[in-house]
Each structure stands twice: as C-alpha cells, then as structure tokens.
CSV table of C-alpha atoms in Angstrom, one decimal:
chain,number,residue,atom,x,y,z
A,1,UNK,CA,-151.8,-70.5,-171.2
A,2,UNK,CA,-150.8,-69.1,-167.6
A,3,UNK,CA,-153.6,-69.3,-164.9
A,4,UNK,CA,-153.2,-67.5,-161.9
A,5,UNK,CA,-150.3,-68.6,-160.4
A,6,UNK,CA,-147.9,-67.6,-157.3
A,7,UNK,CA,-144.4,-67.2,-157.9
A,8,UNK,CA,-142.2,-67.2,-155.0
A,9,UNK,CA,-138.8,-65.0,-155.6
A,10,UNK,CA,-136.2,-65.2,-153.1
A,11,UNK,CA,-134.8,-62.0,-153.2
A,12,UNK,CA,-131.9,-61.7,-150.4
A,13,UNK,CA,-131.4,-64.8,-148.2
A,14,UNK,CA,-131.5,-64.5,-144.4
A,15,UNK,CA,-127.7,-65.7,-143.8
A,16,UNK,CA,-126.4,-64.0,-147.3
A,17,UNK,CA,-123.3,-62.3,-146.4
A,18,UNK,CA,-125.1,-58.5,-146.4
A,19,UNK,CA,-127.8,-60.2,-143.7
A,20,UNK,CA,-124.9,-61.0,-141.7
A,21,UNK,CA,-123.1,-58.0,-142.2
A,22,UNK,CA,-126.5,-56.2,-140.7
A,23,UNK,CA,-126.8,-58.8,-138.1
A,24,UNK,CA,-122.9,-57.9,-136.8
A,25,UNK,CA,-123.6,-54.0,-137.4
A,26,UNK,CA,-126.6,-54.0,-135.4
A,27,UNK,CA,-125.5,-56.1,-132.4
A,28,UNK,CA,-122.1,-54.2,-132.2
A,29,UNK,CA,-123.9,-50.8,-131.6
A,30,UNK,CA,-126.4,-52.5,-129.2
A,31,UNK,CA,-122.7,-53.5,-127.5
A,32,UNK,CA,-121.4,-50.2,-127.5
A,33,UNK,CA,-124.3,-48.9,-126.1
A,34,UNK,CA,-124.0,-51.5,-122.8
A,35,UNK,CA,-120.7,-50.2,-122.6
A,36,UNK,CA,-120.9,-46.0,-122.9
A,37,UNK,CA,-124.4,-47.1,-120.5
A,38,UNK,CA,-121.7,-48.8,-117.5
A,39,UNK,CA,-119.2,-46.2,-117.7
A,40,UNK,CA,-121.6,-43.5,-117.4
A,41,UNK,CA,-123.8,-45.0,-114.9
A,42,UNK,CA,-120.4,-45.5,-112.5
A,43,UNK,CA,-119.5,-41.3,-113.1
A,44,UNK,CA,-123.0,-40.4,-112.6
A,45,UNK,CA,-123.3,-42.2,-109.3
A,46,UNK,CA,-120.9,-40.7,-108.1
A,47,UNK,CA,-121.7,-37.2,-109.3
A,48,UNK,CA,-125.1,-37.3,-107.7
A,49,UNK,CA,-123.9,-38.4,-104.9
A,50,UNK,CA,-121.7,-35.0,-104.7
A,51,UNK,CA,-124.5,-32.6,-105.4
A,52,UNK,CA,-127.7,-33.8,-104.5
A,53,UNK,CA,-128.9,-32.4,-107.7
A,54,UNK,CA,-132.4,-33.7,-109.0
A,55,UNK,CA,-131.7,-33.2,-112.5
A,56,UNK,CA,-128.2,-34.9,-111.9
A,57,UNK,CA,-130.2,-37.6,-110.5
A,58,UNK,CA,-132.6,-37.5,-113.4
A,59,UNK,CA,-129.8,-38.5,-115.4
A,60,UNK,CA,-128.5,-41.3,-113.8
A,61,UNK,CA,-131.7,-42.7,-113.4
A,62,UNK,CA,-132.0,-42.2,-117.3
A,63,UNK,CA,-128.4,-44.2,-117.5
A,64,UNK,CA,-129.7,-46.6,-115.2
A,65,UNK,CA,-132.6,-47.4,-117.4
A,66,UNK,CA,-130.4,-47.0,-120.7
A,67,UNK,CA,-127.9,-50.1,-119.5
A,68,UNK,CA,-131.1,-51.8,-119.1
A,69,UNK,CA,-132.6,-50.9,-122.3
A,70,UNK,CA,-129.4,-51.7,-124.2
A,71,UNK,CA,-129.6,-55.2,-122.9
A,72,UNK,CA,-132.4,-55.5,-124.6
A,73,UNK,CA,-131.9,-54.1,-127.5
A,74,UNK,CA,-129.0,-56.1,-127.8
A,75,UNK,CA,-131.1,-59.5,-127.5
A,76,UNK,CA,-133.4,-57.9,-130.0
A,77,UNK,CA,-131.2,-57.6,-132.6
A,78,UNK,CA,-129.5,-61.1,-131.9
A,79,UNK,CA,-133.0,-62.7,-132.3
A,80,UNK,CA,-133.9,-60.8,-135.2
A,81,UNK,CA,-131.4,-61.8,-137.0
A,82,UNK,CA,-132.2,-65.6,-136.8
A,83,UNK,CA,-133.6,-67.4,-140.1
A,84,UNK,CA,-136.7,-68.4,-140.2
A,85,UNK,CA,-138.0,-71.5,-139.0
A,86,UNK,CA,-140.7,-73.8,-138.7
A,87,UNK,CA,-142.9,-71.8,-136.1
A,88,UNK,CA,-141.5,-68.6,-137.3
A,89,UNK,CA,-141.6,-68.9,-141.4
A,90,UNK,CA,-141.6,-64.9,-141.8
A,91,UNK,CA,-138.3,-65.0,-139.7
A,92,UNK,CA,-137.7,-63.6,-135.9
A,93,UNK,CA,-137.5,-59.4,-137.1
A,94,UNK,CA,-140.4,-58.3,-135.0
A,95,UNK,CA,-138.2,-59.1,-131.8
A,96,UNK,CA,-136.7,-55.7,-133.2
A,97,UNK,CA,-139.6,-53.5,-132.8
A,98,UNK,CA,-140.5,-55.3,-129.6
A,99,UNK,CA,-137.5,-54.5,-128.0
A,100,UNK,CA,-138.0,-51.2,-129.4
A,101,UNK,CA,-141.5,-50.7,-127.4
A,102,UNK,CA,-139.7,-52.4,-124.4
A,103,UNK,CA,-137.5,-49.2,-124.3
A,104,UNK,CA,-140.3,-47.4,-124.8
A,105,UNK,CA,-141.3,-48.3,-121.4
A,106,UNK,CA,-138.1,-47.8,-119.5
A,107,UNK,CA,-138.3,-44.2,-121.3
A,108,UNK,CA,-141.7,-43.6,-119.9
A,109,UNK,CA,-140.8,-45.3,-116.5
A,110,UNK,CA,-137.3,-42.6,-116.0
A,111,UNK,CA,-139.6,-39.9,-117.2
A,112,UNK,CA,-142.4,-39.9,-114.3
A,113,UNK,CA,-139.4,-40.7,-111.7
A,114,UNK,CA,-137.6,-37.6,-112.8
A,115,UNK,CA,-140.6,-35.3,-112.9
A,116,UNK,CA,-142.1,-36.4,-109.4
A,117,UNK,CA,-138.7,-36.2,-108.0
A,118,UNK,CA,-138.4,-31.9,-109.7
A,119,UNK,CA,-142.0,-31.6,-108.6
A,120,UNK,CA,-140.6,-32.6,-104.9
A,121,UNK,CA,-137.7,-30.6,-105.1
A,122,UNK,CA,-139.7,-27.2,-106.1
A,123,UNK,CA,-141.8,-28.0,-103.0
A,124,UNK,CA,-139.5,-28.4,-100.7
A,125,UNK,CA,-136.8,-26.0,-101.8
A,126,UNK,CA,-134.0,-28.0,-102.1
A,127,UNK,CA,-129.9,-26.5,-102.9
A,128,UNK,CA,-127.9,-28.1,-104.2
A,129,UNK,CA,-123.6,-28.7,-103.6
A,130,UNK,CA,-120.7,-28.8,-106.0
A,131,UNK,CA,-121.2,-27.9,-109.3
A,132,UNK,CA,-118.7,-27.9,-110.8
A,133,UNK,CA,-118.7,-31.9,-110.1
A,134,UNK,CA,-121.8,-32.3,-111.4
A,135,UNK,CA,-120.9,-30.3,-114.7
A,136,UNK,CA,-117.7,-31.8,-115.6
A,137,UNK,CA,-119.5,-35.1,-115.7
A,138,UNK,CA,-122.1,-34.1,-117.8
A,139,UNK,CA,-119.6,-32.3,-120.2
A,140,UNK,CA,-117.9,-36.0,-120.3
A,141,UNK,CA,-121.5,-37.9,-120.5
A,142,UNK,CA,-121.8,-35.9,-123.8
A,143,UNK,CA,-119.2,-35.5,-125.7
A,144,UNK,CA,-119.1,-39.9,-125.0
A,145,UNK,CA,-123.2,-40.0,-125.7
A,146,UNK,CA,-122.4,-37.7,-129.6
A,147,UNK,CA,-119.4,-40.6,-130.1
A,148,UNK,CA,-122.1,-42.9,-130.1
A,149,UNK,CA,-124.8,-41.5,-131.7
A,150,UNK,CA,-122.7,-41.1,-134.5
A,151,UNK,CA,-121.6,-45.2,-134.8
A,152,UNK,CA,-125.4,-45.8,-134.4
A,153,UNK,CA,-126.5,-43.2,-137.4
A,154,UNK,CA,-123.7,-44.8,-139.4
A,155,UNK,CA,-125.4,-48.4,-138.3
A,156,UNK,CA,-128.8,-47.3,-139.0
A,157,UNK,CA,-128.4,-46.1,-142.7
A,158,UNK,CA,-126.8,-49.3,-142.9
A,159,UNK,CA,-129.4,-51.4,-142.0
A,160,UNK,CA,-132.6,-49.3,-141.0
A,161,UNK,CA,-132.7,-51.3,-138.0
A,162,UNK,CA,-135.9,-50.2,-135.9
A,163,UNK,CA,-134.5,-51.6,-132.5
A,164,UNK,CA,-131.4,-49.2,-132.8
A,165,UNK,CA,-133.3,-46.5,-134.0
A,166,UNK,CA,-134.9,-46.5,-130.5
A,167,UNK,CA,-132.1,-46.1,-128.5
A,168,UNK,CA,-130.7,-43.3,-130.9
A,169,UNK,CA,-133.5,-41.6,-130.6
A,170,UNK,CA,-133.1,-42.4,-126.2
A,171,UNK,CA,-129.6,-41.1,-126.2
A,172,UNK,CA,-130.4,-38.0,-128.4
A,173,UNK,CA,-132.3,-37.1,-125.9
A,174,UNK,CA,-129.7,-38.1,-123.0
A,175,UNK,CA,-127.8,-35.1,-124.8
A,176,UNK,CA,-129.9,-32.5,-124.1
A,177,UNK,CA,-130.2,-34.1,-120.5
A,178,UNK,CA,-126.7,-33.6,-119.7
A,179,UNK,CA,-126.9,-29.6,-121.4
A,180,UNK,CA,-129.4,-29.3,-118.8
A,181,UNK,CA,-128.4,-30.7,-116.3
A,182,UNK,CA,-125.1,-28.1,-116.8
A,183,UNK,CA,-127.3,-25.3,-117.2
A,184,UNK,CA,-129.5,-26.0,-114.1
A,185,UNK,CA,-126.3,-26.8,-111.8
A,186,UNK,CA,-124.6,-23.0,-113.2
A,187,UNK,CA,-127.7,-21.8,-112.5
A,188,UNK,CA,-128.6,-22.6,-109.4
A,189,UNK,CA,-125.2,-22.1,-107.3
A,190,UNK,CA,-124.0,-19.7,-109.8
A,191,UNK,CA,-126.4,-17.2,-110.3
A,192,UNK,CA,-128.7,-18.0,-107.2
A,193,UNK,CA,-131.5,-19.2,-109.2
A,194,UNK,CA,-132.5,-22.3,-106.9
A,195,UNK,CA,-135.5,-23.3,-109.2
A,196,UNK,CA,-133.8,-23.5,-111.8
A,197,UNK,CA,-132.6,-27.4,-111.0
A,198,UNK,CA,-136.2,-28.6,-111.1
A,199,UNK,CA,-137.4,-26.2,-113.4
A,200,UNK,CA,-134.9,-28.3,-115.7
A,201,UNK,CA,-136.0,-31.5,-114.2
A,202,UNK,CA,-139.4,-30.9,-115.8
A,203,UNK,CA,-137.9,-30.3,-119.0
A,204,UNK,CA,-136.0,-33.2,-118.9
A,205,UNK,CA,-139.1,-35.7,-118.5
A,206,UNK,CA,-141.1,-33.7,-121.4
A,207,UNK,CA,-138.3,-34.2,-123.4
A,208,UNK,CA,-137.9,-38.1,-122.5
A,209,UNK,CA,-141.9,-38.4,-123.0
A,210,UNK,CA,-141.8,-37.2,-126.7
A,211,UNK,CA,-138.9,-39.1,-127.4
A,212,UNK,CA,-140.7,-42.0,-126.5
A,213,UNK,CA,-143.7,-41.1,-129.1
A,214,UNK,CA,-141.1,-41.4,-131.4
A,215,UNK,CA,-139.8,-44.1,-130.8
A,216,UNK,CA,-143.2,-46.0,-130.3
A,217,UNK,CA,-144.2,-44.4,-133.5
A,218,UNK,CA,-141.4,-46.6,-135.7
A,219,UNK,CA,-142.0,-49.7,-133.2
A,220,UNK,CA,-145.6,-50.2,-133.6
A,221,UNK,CA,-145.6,-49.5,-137.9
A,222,UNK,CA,-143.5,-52.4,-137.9
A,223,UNK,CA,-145.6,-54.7,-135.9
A,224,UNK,CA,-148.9,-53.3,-137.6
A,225,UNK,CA,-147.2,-54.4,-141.1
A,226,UNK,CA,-147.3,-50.8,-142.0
A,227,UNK,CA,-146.5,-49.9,-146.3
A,228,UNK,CA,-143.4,-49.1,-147.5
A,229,UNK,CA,-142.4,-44.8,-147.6
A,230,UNK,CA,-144.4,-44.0,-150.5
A,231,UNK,CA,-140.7,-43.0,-152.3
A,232,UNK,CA,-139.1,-46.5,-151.3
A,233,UNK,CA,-142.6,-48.0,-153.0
A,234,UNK,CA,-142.6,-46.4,-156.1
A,235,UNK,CA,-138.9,-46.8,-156.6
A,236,UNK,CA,-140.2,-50.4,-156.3
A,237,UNK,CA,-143.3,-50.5,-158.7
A,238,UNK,CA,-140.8,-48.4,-161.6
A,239,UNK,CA,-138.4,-51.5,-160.7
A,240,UNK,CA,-140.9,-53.7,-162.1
A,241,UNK,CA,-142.0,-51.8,-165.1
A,242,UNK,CA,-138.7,-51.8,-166.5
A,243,UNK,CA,-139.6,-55.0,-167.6
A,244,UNK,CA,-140.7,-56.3,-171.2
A,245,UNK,CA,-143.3,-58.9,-171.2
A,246,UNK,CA,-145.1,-57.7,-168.2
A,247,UNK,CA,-148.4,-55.8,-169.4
A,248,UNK,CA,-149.6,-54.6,-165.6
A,249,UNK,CA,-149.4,-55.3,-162.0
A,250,UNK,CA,-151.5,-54.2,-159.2
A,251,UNK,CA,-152.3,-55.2,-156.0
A,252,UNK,CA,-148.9,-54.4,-154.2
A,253,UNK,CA,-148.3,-55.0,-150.9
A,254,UNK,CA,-145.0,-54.1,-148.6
A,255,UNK,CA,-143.8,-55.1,-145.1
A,256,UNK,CA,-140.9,-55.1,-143.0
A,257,UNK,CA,-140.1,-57.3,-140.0
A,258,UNK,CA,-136.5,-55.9,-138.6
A,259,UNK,CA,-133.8,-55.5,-141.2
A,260,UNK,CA,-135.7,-57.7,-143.6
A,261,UNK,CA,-138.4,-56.4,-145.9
A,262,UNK,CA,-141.5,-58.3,-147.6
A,263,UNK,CA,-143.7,-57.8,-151.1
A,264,UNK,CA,-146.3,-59.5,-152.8
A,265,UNK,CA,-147.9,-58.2,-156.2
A,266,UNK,CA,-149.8,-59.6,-159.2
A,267,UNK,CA,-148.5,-59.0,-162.5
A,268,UNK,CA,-150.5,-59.2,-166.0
A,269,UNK,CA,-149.1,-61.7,-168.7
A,270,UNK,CA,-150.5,-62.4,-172.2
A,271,UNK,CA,-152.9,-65.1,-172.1
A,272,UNK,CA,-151.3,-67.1,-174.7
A,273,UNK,CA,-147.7,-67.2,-172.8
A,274,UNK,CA,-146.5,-70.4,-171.6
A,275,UNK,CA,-145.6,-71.1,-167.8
A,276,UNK,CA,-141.5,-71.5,-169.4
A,277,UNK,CA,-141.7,-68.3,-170.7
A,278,UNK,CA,-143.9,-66.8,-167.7
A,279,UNK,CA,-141.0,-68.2,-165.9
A,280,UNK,CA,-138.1,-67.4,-167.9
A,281,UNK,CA,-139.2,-63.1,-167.1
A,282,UNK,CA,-140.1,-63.6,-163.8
A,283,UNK,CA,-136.3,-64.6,-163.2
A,284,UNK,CA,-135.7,-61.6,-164.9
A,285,UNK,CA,-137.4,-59.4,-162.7
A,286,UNK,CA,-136.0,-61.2,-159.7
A,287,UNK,CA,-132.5,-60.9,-160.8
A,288,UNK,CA,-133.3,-56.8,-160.9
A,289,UNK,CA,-135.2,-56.7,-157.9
A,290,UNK,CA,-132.5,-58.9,-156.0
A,291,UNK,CA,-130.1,-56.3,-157.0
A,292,UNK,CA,-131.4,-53.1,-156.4
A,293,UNK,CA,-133.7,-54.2,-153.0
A,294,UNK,CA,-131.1,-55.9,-150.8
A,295,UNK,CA,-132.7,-58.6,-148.4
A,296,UNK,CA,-136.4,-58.2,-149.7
A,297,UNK,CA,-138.4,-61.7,-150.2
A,298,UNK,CA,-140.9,-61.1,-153.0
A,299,UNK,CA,-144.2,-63.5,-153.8
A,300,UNK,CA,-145.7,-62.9,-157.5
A,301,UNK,CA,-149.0,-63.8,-158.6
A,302,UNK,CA,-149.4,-64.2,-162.3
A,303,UNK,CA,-152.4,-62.9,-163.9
A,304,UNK,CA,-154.2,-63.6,-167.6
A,305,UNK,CA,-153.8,-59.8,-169.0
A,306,UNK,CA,-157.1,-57.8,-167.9
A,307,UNK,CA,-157.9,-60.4,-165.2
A,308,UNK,CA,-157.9,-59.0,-161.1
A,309,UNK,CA,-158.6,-61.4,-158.6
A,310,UNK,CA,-160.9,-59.5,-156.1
A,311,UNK,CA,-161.6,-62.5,-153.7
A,312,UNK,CA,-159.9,-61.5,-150.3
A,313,UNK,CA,-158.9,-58.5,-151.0
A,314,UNK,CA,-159.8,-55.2,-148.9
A,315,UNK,CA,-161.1,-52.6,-151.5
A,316,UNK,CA,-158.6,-49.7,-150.4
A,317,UNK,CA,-155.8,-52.7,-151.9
A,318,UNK,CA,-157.5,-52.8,-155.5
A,319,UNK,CA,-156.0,-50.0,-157.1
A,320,UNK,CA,-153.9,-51.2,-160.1
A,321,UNK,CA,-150.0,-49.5,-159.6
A,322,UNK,CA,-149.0,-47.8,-162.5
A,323,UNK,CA,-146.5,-49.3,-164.6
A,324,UNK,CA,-143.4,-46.9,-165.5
C-alpha cells in the first residue's frame, strides 16, 4: 500500500554540462555589455563635450549608468550560477532578479537626471554646437548597441535569464536614445528648431521610465515565486499524463529562481500499489520530465487514488490539473 509519500526527482543538476553552458552564456553577454558600455562612454564624453547638447548628455549619463549596471549584472549571473548550499538549499538564482531591480534603479536614477537637465535647458534657452559630432557618434553608439542586443536575444532564448533580460530591455531603449539624440541635434542647428533638443530630452526619460516597468515587472515575478506561463505549465501537466499508472495529480506548483526552475505536485496511485512499483513509474516520469524540462528540480507527493491532502494548502491551489 503507498501512503502519502514525497518523492524527490532531480531533474537537471546545477553543474550538468547545459547549467554550465547557461552559466558561461549568461556571464559572457553581461562581459560584452561592460565592454560596448566603456567604449561608448569614452566617445560619448567626448561628444558632449563638443556640443553641449542635453540629450547628448542624456546619453552619456545613460552609458555612464549602463557600465555600472553591467557590473552588476555581471556578478549577478556569476552568483546565480553557484550550487546550492547549506544556507542557500534552493541555490543562489534570485541574485539574478536582484541585480535585475538594481538596474532598475540606475534606470530610474539617469531618467530624473535627464529630464531635470531638458526641463533646464527649455528654461533657459540653451543652443547647442557641432552636430554633426554629436550625430556621428550616435550613428556609431547604435549600430554597436543592435550588435549587442542581438548576442543578448540569442543568450536569452538560450537560458531565459532574467538578469540579462534587464539590460536588453536597458539598451533597447539606449537605441531609441541615440535616434533621438540624432534627430534633436539635426533639428535644432539644422532646421532652427532650438526646442527640439529638450523636447527630445523628455522623451528620452519617458522612454527610460517605462523601460524600467518592464524590467521590474520580470525582476519582482521571480522573487515573488510567480507560476509558470500558463503554455509552459500545461505543456508540463500533459508531460505527466503521458504516463501509465498515474490515475491523477493536482496540486501543482512552479517556480523559477534564475536560469533554474522548480515543481512540486501530488499524483494519485492505486491503493494497492507497492512503494517498488510506486517507485519504479516515478523514475519513469522523471526520466521524461528530465528530458523535455532541462534544469527543472521536481518534488512528487504520492497520493492513495481519490485521496487530497488539504492541510496547508491555500484554497485558490486545490484545483485538481487535468490529466491529458
């Protein structure tokens, strides 16, 4: 007879070879992103300097704070991808998302400096001086900032990692900062337009604010143990029902901590099964979920058929998952 019973299933180990495939993915676009982040910063100096435009100065302040950011994210990624240990038995993947809401700040931070600084400049009716300087090193700070967004799109779909995620979604938006940061410099000495270079300015820090919505968005599901994308979930649940011998499961529950994801379910076996043969499908089912969910450590609870252990258990979590 099986009683209630947990069955811990290592699916995916923290230093498997794919763990440390993601580990190397994640911290070479967090390096990548230091580097683009020093070489622009350097051109950008120097390009404010020239000009004396406020939305060029917008976006060396954004550089500034991206070098900064990238730091960080690149110690995020590092620590994340440490096993667990004894004070950490869930593993280190949260320093992910934290370092994603650290960036958060640093986007929020060059966002109020750039909008003060367009608010001052509309005041006081600023001009601004060579152009054309200020344009050809925006043209060069994007066509650099789309090389890199496409590594880190190609590193993300590789390892959904939430810390690089953020600074994608920080140097999307340093695209559109250097397009308007050409538009406002053309526009102003160009076609005489002198509010146009603050006018931009605003943009930019509205553009920089939601950005960092986003990004927050993604951090703080992570740390609030937020469910799986209902797709990703039921792809998990049909996963299980493939299985002969299993007559139900409910109470499913998903995670993810960094790169690494977590469930925990109860399945239904007939009473009159034995714990070897209760054992003999559960390695079944591990060997299918180990294969088609990568890096995933799964906890079963075996049930009696019919029985639902309610103790504990907040009542929007009852509902039995259908079994494909």
């Amino acid at each position: 007879m099986v009683r209630g019973a947990a069955v811990p299933l290592s699916t995916g180990h923290h230093h498997g070879p794919q763990a440390r495939s993601r580990a190397a993915l994640t911290s070479s676009a967090a390096i990548a992103s230091i580097a683009m982040a020093t070489f622009l910063l350097l051109l950008k100096l120097w390009a404010a300097a020239q000009t004396g435009s406020v939305a060029m100065l917008g976006s060396l302040a954004d550089t500034g704070l991206d070098l900064i950011a990238s730091m960080v994210t690149l110690y995020g990624v590092r620590m994340a991808a440490q096993p667990a240990d004894r004070q950490h038995r869930f593993g280190h993947g949260k320093a992910e998302a934290l370092a994603a809401l650290f960036q958060v700040v640093i986007i929020v931070l060059s966002a109020c400096g750039i909008l003060y600084r367009a608010v001052e400049r509309l005041v006081e009716k600023q001009t601004t001086a060579h152009a054309e300087y200020g344009i050809g090193v925006s043209v060069a700070a994007m066509v650099a900032t789309l090389g890199l967004l496409a590594y880190q799109r190609h590193v993300i779909a590789r390892t959904g990692s939430v810390a690089i995620h953020a600074d994608h979604v920080h140097y999307q938006s340093d695209v559109l900062l250097n397009g308007a940061v050409i538009a406002a410099l053309a526009l102003d000495q160009y076609a005489g337009i002198p509010w146009a270079d603050p006018v931009f300015g605003v943009g930019i820090a509205v553009a920089l604010f939601i950005g960092a919505w986003r990004a927050a968005s993604n951090a703080i599901d992570q740390l609030m143990d937020k469910e799986w994308p209902e797709e990703k979930r039921q792809r998990f649940i049909e996963a299980v029902g493939r299985h002969p011998g299993l007559a139900g499961m409910h109470d499913l529950r998903t995670r993810s901590s960094g790169t690494q994801d977590f469930v925990q379910f109860h399945v239904w076996v007939p009473p009159q099964m034995t714990i070897e043969e209760a054992h003999r499908i559960t390695e079944d089912v591990e060997a299918a979920l180990e294969a088609e969910f990568p890096d995933t450590e799964v906890l079963i609870h075996l049930d009696p058929e019919g029985n639902t252990d309610r103790e504990g258990v907040l009542p929007s979590a009852l509902a039995e998952e259908p079994m494909a």
